[in-house]
């Protein structure tokens, strides 16, 4: 196959030795194709380089010339250093200065050729100068290291006199080396190689062929709009971005399709008796979002293949009752249900809710956590195995490792934050193929849902049930701490409870922990009349549980905590949360934290204390918190502010790095790719060659994830 050239390792290219290959690998570039899918960061129009003689004050100009001399200049201001270079082209010379960048003395030297892009200014008696320009060294001087291949005339075509791609520097690989590598790589693209984008889409969109698109995306024709290029909106760029998304989405669609071929053992049926039974447990009228989600879930329960559905909804959106109604359907079919939570406290919480809602109904339920005595467990496990228990609530680990079910039809996983990929695996490995419903309180922006959970179905409950009191959110400078203490005092005197949250970041964990402990000590001093305790992730499991339980029972009035409380308890009596150093938290994290209050009948307040100086990003985050309490709006903002890689806080989410596309910028293409991929996979219209290609890309790019 001709396209195999694109799958060759980058060392195949002239000038890429082991060191550079290693640097490129670190940036995720392994193959020639990877390199071609690494778009330039931006494009510069160097087709119209100005002559030095034509420069006037106030212009922003691009010039190209040779460095005559360069060095640090003496200035009178102490501590201020100026690096300057005299640059000459065929028309004349000009002084170029970089304030406070002394390190340039090791970068810019006489006899180099460089391209400069910056502002032309008149500088007193010194005359014209270019101030603080962007620059690129095109060719090292005789005393410098000569890049392989740099003797070639061709270089002039690559680096100047055209629209030039500017790449991000990767380790030892400079932008202009990369330009040269890409140029070489482009020459390897076969004219009639396999194109992953189906022909009908290409025709409809009038998109260029793969080879043309790659060329235009790196070395655009002179007639291309530089603005369109920098917006990544030319047909060539869009086509490649689409390709990137489409291949990925096809992989997800194939996975989903294969899941649909699996037969589950227990298929639910729904009749009037079951509908009536569900109505009996319903304590209130469902919101439209709850109704829709429930309908989607119940439809899945009746399909012959196992459900894999994510139920998204903000904290308090009312996911539990929806899951419970689905459980009733399964139980009325004579099947068993497992409800799993990440912690014991959450499992107990679910159990209490479930017992309350199911009171008076004929289902047998059981709680299975580490706190259940050995004797009880000895009775429970066989009963579950015999199918006498209809519904088991427990922690994930416990249920999955120790329980054998007679007829498990539905597994509800309350994930809070993470996703159920692993859990799904364990249940499947036990030979069970139950319907799986994963509940998450982290609203996931649609773009991420399409990539992260593209092989799952997603149900969303927007908004909160009626009658909920909105949480008031206040932003206060740390200097107004006294006011905040007064608020705490009032609130506790009124019988309420308060959270004080302290940030804890891994890099400075020790210092932060001390700060949190110091805060707890200070608050104990400030409020000698109240019960105060500290909670953090470094405490032992049972210590943590003890503190949480004390707070849940009301024995503790003020809980000083790091973010461990995020996935914590539901304490309806807690009505005030003070977040210290709010500027240090991520937006989604703040939202999760805030969701710990406003859970009861009391009006609640969240105070975000910040300390100057704060960054623009921090200001944006805190502003967003004050402006909205809609988790989906917040999630979208967070994604814009942080980018997809950071959205989940860590890369543990398994979000694959897409090569060309940008999830926020290219949403329309992503949606399109998602639709096209699903339709084609479901209709079976994907050629074998396309399927094979997708599988090989998945294998290479995402490693452990297997498709089919
Ligand atoms: P979450 O989505 O965070 O799991 P829950 O299921 O715990 O939310 O619901 C939060 C609260 O809202 C619970 O007390 C629940 O009883 C209540 N609730 C849920 N749905 C409705 C509804 N449709 N009308 C009124 N209250 C509701
Ligand atoms: Mg919940």
Short mmCIF file of C-alpha atoms in Angstrom, two decimals, residues 8-507:
data_model
loop_
_atom_site.label_atom_id
_atom_site.label_comp_id
_atom_site.label_asym_id
_atom_site.label_seq_id
_atom_site.Cartn_x
_atom_site.Cartn_y
_atom_site.Cartn_z
CA UNK A 8 6.94 5.42 8.66
CA UNK A 9 8.64 6.71 11.78
CA UNK A 10 9.84 10.29 11.57
CA UNK A 11 13.48 9.26 11.51
CA UNK A 12 12.78 8.35 7.93
CA UNK A 13 12.96 12.07 7.15
CA UNK A 14 16.27 13.64 6.34
CA UNK A 15 17.54 15.67 9.27
CA UNK A 16 15.54 13.81 11.93
CA UNK A 17 18.02 11.93 14.05
CA UNK A 18 17.38 10.01 17.26
CA UNK A 19 17.40 13.15 19.43
CA UNK A 20 14.89 15.06 17.33
CA UNK A 21 12.78 11.98 16.86
CA UNK A 22 12.65 11.63 20.64
CA UNK A 23 11.61 15.28 21.05
CA UNK A 24 8.91 14.89 18.44
CA UNK A 25 7.71 11.69 20.04
CA UNK A 26 7.27 13.52 23.31
CA UNK A 27 4.92 15.85 21.52
CA UNK A 28 2.96 12.87 20.25
CA UNK A 29 4.49 12.86 16.80
CA UNK A 30 5.58 9.39 15.80
CA UNK A 31 4.89 8.97 12.15
CA UNK A 32 5.19 11.08 9.03
CA UNK A 33 1.42 11.30 9.06
CA UNK A 34 1.41 12.61 12.64
CA UNK A 35 3.73 15.38 11.55
CA UNK A 36 1.44 16.32 8.69
CA UNK A 37 -1.51 16.49 11.02
CA UNK A 38 0.29 18.84 13.38
CA UNK A 39 -0.99 22.11 12.04
CA UNK A 40 0.99 25.32 12.20
CA UNK A 41 0.19 27.44 15.21
CA UNK A 42 -0.35 30.33 12.84
CA UNK A 43 0.52 31.57 9.38
CA UNK A 44 2.53 34.61 8.42
CA UNK A 45 2.29 36.36 5.12
CA UNK A 46 5.91 36.81 4.18
CA UNK A 47 5.11 37.16 0.53
CA UNK A 48 5.20 40.88 0.95
CA UNK A 49 8.35 41.50 2.93
CA UNK A 50 9.08 45.19 3.24
CA UNK A 51 12.41 46.68 2.31
CA UNK A 52 14.16 48.34 5.21
CA UNK A 53 14.34 51.62 3.35
CA UNK A 54 10.57 51.73 3.04
CA UNK A 55 9.92 51.47 6.79
CA UNK A 56 8.15 54.37 8.53
CA UNK A 57 7.33 54.94 12.21
CA UNK A 58 4.09 53.30 13.26
CA UNK A 59 4.19 50.49 10.71
CA UNK A 60 4.04 46.86 11.67
CA UNK A 61 6.41 45.31 9.24
CA UNK A 62 7.92 42.04 8.13
CA UNK A 63 11.50 42.26 6.98
CA UNK A 64 14.21 39.78 6.19
CA UNK A 65 17.91 40.42 6.42
CA UNK A 66 21.30 39.50 7.74
CA UNK A 67 22.49 40.29 11.23
CA UNK A 68 25.56 42.55 11.05
CA UNK A 69 26.21 42.69 14.73
CA UNK A 70 24.32 41.88 17.89
CA UNK A 71 24.82 42.15 21.63
CA UNK A 72 23.68 43.52 24.94
CA UNK A 73 23.59 47.31 25.04
CA UNK A 74 24.44 49.39 28.08
CA UNK A 75 21.59 51.31 29.54
CA UNK A 76 21.51 53.81 32.37
CA UNK A 77 18.58 52.19 34.08
CA UNK A 78 19.90 49.68 36.62
CA UNK A 79 18.64 46.19 36.14
CA UNK A 80 17.34 46.96 32.67
CA UNK A 81 18.99 45.15 29.81
CA UNK A 82 18.55 45.73 26.16
CA UNK A 83 19.50 43.27 23.49
CA UNK A 84 20.04 44.84 20.10
CA UNK A 85 20.95 43.76 16.61
CA UNK A 86 21.75 45.65 13.45
CA UNK A 87 20.01 44.05 10.50
CA UNK A 88 20.65 44.70 6.86
CA UNK A 89 18.83 43.90 3.65
CA UNK A 90 19.57 44.95 0.09
CA UNK A 91 18.00 48.37 0.69
CA UNK A 92 19.51 49.43 4.01
CA UNK A 93 20.02 48.76 7.72
CA UNK A 94 17.90 49.10 10.83
CA UNK A 95 18.40 48.68 14.56
CA UNK A 96 16.29 46.00 16.23
CA UNK A 97 15.87 45.94 20.01
CA UNK A 98 14.48 43.46 22.50
CA UNK A 99 14.03 44.91 25.99
CA UNK A 100 14.87 42.66 28.91
CA UNK A 101 15.67 39.53 26.95
CA UNK A 102 19.34 39.14 27.72
CA UNK A 103 19.16 35.43 26.86
CA UNK A 104 18.97 36.40 23.20
CA UNK A 105 22.72 36.86 23.27
CA UNK A 106 22.94 33.09 23.02
CA UNK A 107 20.44 32.94 20.21
CA UNK A 108 21.03 35.79 17.82
CA UNK A 109 24.50 36.25 16.38
CA UNK A 110 26.21 38.08 13.55
CA UNK A 111 25.92 36.63 10.05
CA UNK A 112 22.64 34.91 10.70
CA UNK A 113 19.79 35.50 8.33
CA UNK A 114 16.51 36.22 9.97
CA UNK A 115 12.92 37.22 9.39
CA UNK A 116 11.48 39.83 11.74
CA UNK A 117 7.95 40.88 12.34
CA UNK A 118 7.19 43.83 14.58
CA UNK A 119 6.54 47.47 15.23
CA UNK A 120 8.64 50.25 13.69
CA UNK A 121 9.27 53.18 16.04
CA UNK A 122 11.16 56.43 16.06
CA UNK A 123 13.46 56.38 19.04
CA UNK A 124 14.87 59.83 19.86
CA UNK A 125 18.29 60.47 18.48
CA UNK A 126 18.79 56.81 17.63
CA UNK A 127 16.40 57.03 14.74
CA UNK A 128 14.17 54.20 13.50
CA UNK A 129 14.11 50.89 15.22
CA UNK A 130 12.05 47.73 15.29
CA UNK A 131 10.97 47.06 18.85
CA UNK A 132 10.51 43.64 20.39
CA UNK A 133 9.65 41.84 17.17
CA UNK A 134 8.85 38.21 16.64
CA UNK A 135 11.73 36.67 14.81
CA UNK A 136 12.91 33.55 13.20
CA UNK A 137 16.45 32.63 12.38
CA UNK A 138 16.44 31.28 8.87
CA UNK A 139 20.03 30.30 8.53
CA UNK A 140 22.80 30.05 11.05
CA UNK A 141 25.93 32.06 10.48
CA UNK A 142 29.28 30.41 9.65
CA UNK A 143 30.14 30.02 13.31
CA UNK A 144 26.81 28.52 14.25
CA UNK A 145 25.46 25.06 13.89
CA UNK A 146 24.44 24.49 10.36
CA UNK A 147 21.12 22.73 10.04
CA UNK A 148 21.22 19.77 7.72
CA UNK A 149 20.02 20.76 4.31
CA UNK A 150 20.26 24.45 4.98
CA UNK A 151 22.61 24.96 2.09
CA UNK A 152 19.77 24.36 -0.32
CA UNK A 153 18.30 27.11 -2.42
CA UNK A 154 14.93 25.59 -1.69
CA UNK A 155 15.00 27.10 1.77
CA UNK A 156 14.28 30.51 0.42
CA UNK A 157 11.04 29.16 -0.94
CA UNK A 158 10.06 27.69 2.40
CA UNK A 159 10.79 30.43 4.87
CA UNK A 160 10.18 33.69 3.05
CA UNK A 161 8.44 35.04 -0.01
CA UNK A 162 5.23 33.14 0.71
CA UNK A 163 2.59 32.51 3.28
CA UNK A 164 4.69 30.72 5.82
CA UNK A 165 3.49 28.18 8.40
CA UNK A 166 4.76 28.93 11.88
CA UNK A 167 4.95 25.82 14.05
CA UNK A 168 5.20 25.47 17.72
CA UNK A 169 8.70 24.67 18.85
CA UNK A 170 9.03 21.05 19.99
CA UNK A 171 12.10 20.47 22.11
CA UNK A 172 15.14 20.84 19.92
CA UNK A 173 13.01 21.13 16.81
CA UNK A 174 12.71 24.77 15.83
CA UNK A 175 9.82 26.11 13.77
CA UNK A 176 11.91 26.36 10.67
CA UNK A 177 13.29 22.85 11.00
CA UNK A 178 9.78 21.61 11.30
CA UNK A 179 8.87 23.55 8.19
CA UNK A 180 11.60 21.74 6.36
CA UNK A 181 10.53 18.34 7.68
CA UNK A 182 6.93 18.99 6.70
CA UNK A 183 8.02 20.04 3.23
CA UNK A 184 9.88 16.77 2.87
CA UNK A 185 7.00 14.79 4.29
CA UNK A 186 4.55 16.36 1.88
CA UNK A 187 6.58 15.06 -1.00
CA UNK A 188 5.89 11.54 0.31
CA UNK A 189 2.12 11.81 0.18
CA UNK A 190 0.99 9.60 -2.67
CA UNK A 191 -1.24 11.34 -5.23
CA UNK A 192 -3.93 8.67 -5.15
CA UNK A 193 -3.56 7.22 -1.68
CA UNK A 194 -6.45 6.06 0.46
CA UNK A 195 -8.71 8.86 1.65
CA UNK A 196 -10.48 8.28 4.96
CA UNK A 197 -13.13 10.87 4.12
CA UNK A 198 -15.88 9.24 2.06
CA UNK A 199 -16.06 10.46 -1.52
CA UNK A 200 -19.65 11.66 -1.30
CA UNK A 201 -18.80 13.99 1.56
CA UNK A 202 -15.82 15.36 -0.33
CA UNK A 203 -18.00 15.97 -3.36
CA UNK A 204 -20.78 17.60 -1.39
CA UNK A 205 -18.46 19.92 0.50
CA UNK A 206 -16.20 20.47 -2.47
CA UNK A 207 -13.30 19.69 -0.26
CA UNK A 208 -9.85 19.05 -1.74
CA UNK A 209 -8.23 15.63 -1.88
CA UNK A 210 -6.16 14.55 1.03
CA UNK A 211 -2.87 15.38 -0.60
CA UNK A 212 -3.98 18.83 -1.74
CA UNK A 213 -5.46 19.57 1.65
CA UNK A 214 -2.24 18.66 3.41
CA UNK A 215 -0.24 20.87 1.09
CA UNK A 216 -2.61 23.79 1.42
CA UNK A 217 -2.73 23.47 5.17
CA UNK A 218 1.03 23.77 5.45
CA UNK A 219 2.15 25.75 2.43
CA UNK A 220 -0.90 27.61 1.23
CA UNK A 221 -1.15 29.16 -2.20
CA UNK A 222 -0.40 32.86 -2.29
CA UNK A 223 -4.04 33.65 -3.03
CA UNK A 224 -5.27 32.11 0.25
CA UNK A 225 -6.75 34.52 2.78
CA UNK A 226 -4.37 34.83 5.68
CA UNK A 227 -7.27 35.54 8.01
CA UNK A 228 -9.09 32.41 6.94
CA UNK A 229 -5.90 30.44 7.49
CA UNK A 230 -5.38 31.82 10.94
CA UNK A 231 -9.00 31.07 11.79
CA UNK A 232 -8.37 27.49 10.55
CA UNK A 233 -11.34 27.92 8.29
CA UNK A 234 -10.02 27.25 4.78
CA UNK A 235 -11.54 24.28 2.94
CA UNK A 236 -8.24 22.42 3.20
CA UNK A 237 -8.02 22.89 6.96
CA UNK A 238 -11.68 22.09 7.54
CA UNK A 239 -11.39 18.96 5.49
CA UNK A 240 -8.46 17.70 7.55
CA UNK A 241 -10.12 18.61 10.82
CA UNK A 242 -13.19 16.75 9.67
CA UNK A 243 -11.06 13.76 8.73
CA UNK A 244 -9.50 13.73 12.15
CA UNK A 245 -12.89 13.79 13.87
CA UNK A 246 -14.47 11.39 11.43
CA UNK A 247 -11.88 8.68 11.93
CA UNK A 248 -12.22 8.98 15.68
CA UNK A 249 -16.00 9.04 15.61
CA UNK A 250 -16.07 6.06 13.29
CA UNK A 251 -14.04 4.15 15.84
CA UNK A 252 -16.55 5.03 18.53
CA UNK A 253 -19.45 4.14 16.27
CA UNK A 254 -17.89 0.76 15.52
CA UNK A 255 -17.52 0.08 19.21
CA UNK A 256 -21.09 1.04 19.82
CA UNK A 257 -22.23 -1.06 16.93
CA UNK A 258 -20.38 -4.07 18.22
CA UNK A 259 -21.93 -3.60 21.63
CA UNK A 260 -25.32 -3.74 19.97
CA UNK A 261 -24.48 -7.21 18.65
CA UNK A 262 -24.04 -8.49 22.19
CA UNK A 263 -27.10 -10.27 23.52
CA UNK A 264 -27.99 -9.57 27.10
CA UNK A 265 -29.47 -12.36 29.14
CA UNK A 266 -32.29 -10.43 30.72
CA UNK A 267 -34.53 -8.23 28.63
CA UNK A 268 -37.23 -6.21 30.34
CA UNK A 269 -40.78 -5.94 29.13
CA UNK A 270 -43.04 -3.05 30.01
CA UNK A 271 -46.80 -3.38 30.39
CA UNK A 272 -49.58 -1.55 32.21
CA UNK A 273 -48.96 -3.42 35.43
CA UNK A 274 -45.37 -2.21 35.46
CA UNK A 275 -46.32 1.33 34.56
CA UNK A 276 -48.80 1.38 37.41
CA UNK A 277 -46.18 -0.01 39.75
CA UNK A 278 -43.74 2.74 38.81
CA UNK A 279 -46.41 5.36 39.31
CA UNK A 280 -46.96 4.08 42.85
CA UNK A 281 -43.41 4.81 43.93
CA UNK A 282 -43.30 8.22 42.29
CA UNK A 283 -43.22 10.79 45.10
CA UNK A 284 -43.64 13.84 42.86
CA UNK A 285 -44.22 14.93 39.31
CA UNK A 286 -41.17 14.42 37.15
CA UNK A 287 -39.64 17.38 35.37
CA UNK A 288 -39.62 17.22 31.57
CA UNK A 289 -35.90 16.38 31.58
CA UNK A 290 -36.47 13.54 34.03
CA UNK A 291 -39.39 12.20 31.99
CA UNK A 292 -37.41 12.20 28.77
CA UNK A 293 -34.40 10.54 30.36
CA UNK A 294 -36.57 7.89 31.93
CA UNK A 295 -38.26 7.16 28.61
CA UNK A 296 -34.86 6.75 26.95
CA UNK A 297 -33.66 4.42 29.68
CA UNK A 298 -36.79 2.31 29.70
CA UNK A 299 -36.59 1.97 25.92
CA UNK A 300 -33.04 0.67 26.33
CA UNK A 301 -34.13 -1.86 28.95
CA UNK A 302 -36.40 -3.42 26.35
CA UNK A 303 -33.70 -3.78 23.71
CA UNK A 304 -31.94 -7.12 23.25
CA UNK A 305 -28.48 -5.57 23.69
CA UNK A 306 -27.06 -4.13 26.91
CA UNK A 307 -27.68 -0.48 27.62
CA UNK A 308 -24.67 1.77 28.04
CA UNK A 309 -26.10 5.06 28.98
CA UNK A 310 -24.78 8.09 30.76
CA UNK A 311 -27.29 10.09 32.77
CA UNK A 312 -26.03 13.60 33.15
CA UNK A 313 -27.51 16.18 35.42
CA UNK A 314 -26.28 18.81 37.74
CA UNK A 315 -26.09 18.12 41.43
CA UNK A 316 -29.66 18.07 42.67
CA UNK A 317 -31.17 17.65 39.22
CA UNK A 318 -32.99 14.54 40.38
CA UNK A 319 -31.09 11.68 38.81
CA UNK A 320 -31.74 9.27 41.67
CA UNK A 321 -35.47 8.97 41.19
CA UNK A 322 -35.02 8.40 37.48
CA UNK A 323 -32.60 5.57 38.14
CA UNK A 324 -34.90 4.18 40.79
CA UNK A 325 -37.89 4.10 38.45
CA UNK A 326 -35.77 2.19 35.96
CA UNK A 327 -34.90 -0.17 38.82
CA UNK A 328 -38.58 -0.70 39.53
CA UNK A 329 -39.14 -1.73 35.93
CA UNK A 330 -36.34 -4.28 36.17
CA UNK A 331 -37.51 -5.58 39.55
CA UNK A 332 -41.10 -5.95 38.35
CA UNK A 333 -39.71 -8.09 35.56
CA UNK A 334 -38.38 -10.35 38.28
CA UNK A 335 -34.79 -9.23 37.83
CA UNK A 336 -32.17 -7.86 40.20
CA UNK A 337 -30.63 -4.41 40.34
CA UNK A 338 -27.31 -3.18 41.72
CA UNK A 339 -26.79 0.44 42.71
CA UNK A 340 -23.15 1.33 43.19
CA UNK A 341 -21.54 4.42 44.64
CA UNK A 342 -17.91 5.50 44.92
CA UNK A 343 -17.91 5.81 48.71
CA UNK A 344 -19.63 4.14 51.64
CA UNK A 345 -21.29 7.33 52.72
CA UNK A 346 -22.79 7.87 49.32
CA UNK A 347 -23.91 4.25 49.21
CA UNK A 348 -25.62 4.69 52.55
CA UNK A 349 -27.22 7.88 51.37
CA UNK A 350 -28.62 6.17 48.30
CA UNK A 351 -29.82 3.32 50.43
CA UNK A 352 -31.75 5.60 52.76
CA UNK A 353 -33.39 7.37 49.82
CA UNK A 354 -34.26 4.11 48.15
CA UNK A 355 -35.74 2.57 51.28
CA UNK A 356 -37.87 5.66 51.77
CA UNK A 357 -39.15 5.75 48.21
CA UNK A 358 -39.81 2.02 48.07
CA UNK A 359 -41.52 1.89 51.46
CA UNK A 360 -44.67 -0.22 51.28
CA UNK A 361 -43.64 -1.87 48.02
CA UNK A 362 -42.80 -5.56 47.89
CA UNK A 363 -39.13 -5.31 46.97
CA UNK A 364 -36.36 -6.62 49.14
CA UNK A 365 -33.37 -4.35 49.33
CA UNK A 366 -29.97 -4.65 50.97
CA UNK A 367 -27.05 -2.42 51.81
CA UNK A 368 -23.60 -3.85 51.33
CA UNK A 369 -20.69 -1.78 52.55
CA UNK A 370 -17.60 -2.35 54.64
CA UNK A 371 -19.63 -1.40 57.72
CA UNK A 372 -22.02 -4.30 57.31
CA UNK A 373 -21.10 -6.95 59.86
CA UNK A 374 -19.58 -10.21 58.75
CA UNK A 375 -22.61 -12.08 60.04
CA UNK A 376 -25.04 -9.99 58.03
CA UNK A 377 -22.89 -10.37 55.02
CA UNK A 378 -22.87 -14.14 55.44
CA UNK A 379 -26.64 -14.10 55.20
CA UNK A 380 -26.86 -11.52 52.47
CA UNK A 381 -24.51 -12.94 49.88
CA UNK A 382 -26.30 -16.29 49.44
CA UNK A 383 -29.67 -14.54 49.46
CA UNK A 384 -28.50 -12.33 46.62
CA UNK A 385 -27.17 -15.34 44.83
CA UNK A 386 -30.52 -17.09 45.18
CA UNK A 387 -32.25 -13.99 43.82
CA UNK A 388 -34.18 -13.29 47.02
CA UNK A 389 -32.85 -9.77 47.24
CA UNK A 390 -34.17 -7.53 44.49
CA UNK A 391 -31.93 -4.54 44.89
CA UNK A 392 -28.44 -4.23 46.33
CA UNK A 393 -26.82 -0.91 47.18
CA UNK A 394 -23.12 -0.80 47.84
CA UNK A 395 -19.73 0.49 46.93
CA UNK A 396 -18.48 -0.42 43.52
CA UNK A 397 -15.57 -2.47 44.73
CA UNK A 398 -17.61 -4.51 47.13
CA UNK A 399 -20.46 -5.30 44.81
CA UNK A 400 -18.29 -6.13 41.88
CA UNK A 401 -15.78 -8.22 43.72
CA UNK A 402 -17.86 -10.15 46.19
CA UNK A 403 -21.37 -10.48 44.95
CA UNK A 404 -22.80 -13.13 42.69
CA UNK A 405 -26.23 -12.35 41.37
CA UNK A 406 -28.88 -14.73 40.18
CA UNK A 407 -30.38 -12.36 37.68
CA UNK A 408 -28.69 -8.98 37.51
CA UNK A 409 -30.42 -6.96 34.82
CA UNK A 410 -29.47 -3.40 35.69
CA UNK A 411 -26.36 -1.86 37.19
CA UNK A 412 -26.64 1.78 38.22
CA UNK A 413 -23.30 3.39 38.80
CA UNK A 414 -23.20 6.73 40.56
CA UNK A 415 -19.90 8.01 39.32
CA UNK A 416 -20.15 11.62 40.33
CA UNK A 417 -17.02 12.48 38.43
CA UNK A 418 -15.53 9.76 36.42
CA UNK A 419 -16.85 7.47 33.80
CA UNK A 420 -17.81 3.90 33.83
CA UNK A 421 -15.46 2.39 31.30
CA UNK A 422 -13.61 0.25 33.82
CA UNK A 423 -16.71 -0.81 35.70
CA UNK A 424 -18.41 -1.85 32.54
CA UNK A 425 -15.40 -4.05 31.91
CA UNK A 426 -15.58 -5.83 35.26
CA UNK A 427 -19.24 -6.64 34.98
CA UNK A 428 -18.81 -7.93 31.46
CA UNK A 429 -15.87 -10.05 32.60
CA UNK A 430 -18.12 -11.72 35.18
CA UNK A 431 -20.16 -13.03 32.30
CA UNK A 432 -22.98 -10.63 33.02
CA UNK A 433 -24.11 -8.22 30.40
CA UNK A 434 -26.49 -6.11 32.39
CA UNK A 435 -27.87 -2.79 31.34
CA UNK A 436 -25.55 -0.14 32.68
CA UNK A 437 -26.61 3.32 33.68
CA UNK A 438 -23.85 5.66 34.75
CA UNK A 439 -24.92 8.76 36.62
CA UNK A 440 -22.65 11.75 36.64
CA UNK A 441 -23.05 15.09 38.31
CA UNK A 442 -20.31 16.63 36.21
CA UNK A 443 -22.06 18.32 33.38
CA UNK A 444 -20.03 17.50 30.33
CA UNK A 445 -19.96 19.97 27.50
CA UNK A 446 -21.52 18.51 24.40
CA UNK A 447 -18.21 18.51 22.56
CA UNK A 448 -16.59 16.40 25.22
CA UNK A 449 -19.57 14.13 25.52
CA UNK A 450 -19.19 13.44 21.81
CA UNK A 451 -15.60 12.40 22.17
CA UNK A 452 -15.32 11.06 25.68
CA UNK A 453 -18.59 9.16 25.73
CA UNK A 454 -19.22 8.80 22.03
CA UNK A 455 -19.89 5.10 22.30
CA UNK A 456 -22.42 5.59 25.09
CA UNK A 457 -25.85 7.02 24.80
CA UNK A 458 -26.32 10.17 26.77
CA UNK A 459 -29.41 11.42 28.59
CA UNK A 460 -29.39 14.88 30.05
CA UNK A 461 -31.50 16.41 32.79
CA UNK A 462 -31.20 20.16 32.45
CA UNK A 463 -32.22 22.46 35.25
CA UNK A 464 -33.42 21.64 38.74
CA UNK A 465 -36.78 20.47 40.09
CA UNK A 466 -39.18 23.30 40.86
CA UNK A 467 -39.18 25.10 44.18
CA UNK A 468 -35.45 24.93 44.74
CA UNK A 469 -34.06 28.05 46.38
CA UNK A 470 -31.24 29.45 44.26
CA UNK A 471 -27.85 29.76 45.92
CA UNK A 472 -26.62 33.29 46.37
CA UNK A 473 -22.97 33.60 45.37
CA UNK A 474 -20.82 36.44 46.66
CA UNK A 475 -17.34 37.42 45.64
CA UNK A 476 -15.28 39.02 48.39
CA UNK A 477 -11.70 40.16 48.69
CA UNK A 478 -9.81 38.46 51.46
CA UNK A 479 -9.54 41.79 53.25
CA UNK A 480 -13.23 41.49 54.05
CA UNK A 481 -12.77 38.30 56.00
CA UNK A 482 -14.37 39.84 59.11
CA UNK A 483 -17.69 40.23 57.36
CA UNK A 484 -17.49 36.62 56.34
CA UNK A 485 -16.81 35.50 59.90
CA UNK A 486 -19.87 37.46 60.99
CA UNK A 487 -21.90 35.59 58.39
CA UNK A 488 -20.61 32.27 59.65
CA UNK A 489 -21.54 33.18 63.21
CA UNK A 490 -25.08 34.23 62.22
CA UNK A 491 -25.64 31.13 60.19
CA UNK A 492 -24.54 28.72 62.88
CA UNK A 493 -26.50 30.60 65.54
CA UNK A 494 -29.55 30.03 63.39
CA UNK A 495 -28.89 26.34 63.63
CA UNK A 496 -27.29 25.88 60.25
CA UNK A 497 -23.94 24.33 59.36
CA UNK A 498 -21.05 25.78 57.40
CA UNK A 499 -18.32 24.55 55.07
CA UNK A 500 -14.98 26.36 54.79
CA UNK A 501 -13.12 24.99 51.79
CA UNK A 502 -9.42 25.19 51.30
CA UNK A 503 -7.60 24.54 48.03
CA UNK A 504 -5.14 21.73 47.85
CA UNK A 505 -3.04 21.35 44.80
CA UNK A 506 -0.71 18.46 44.36
CA UNK A 507 2.40 20.50 43.63
#
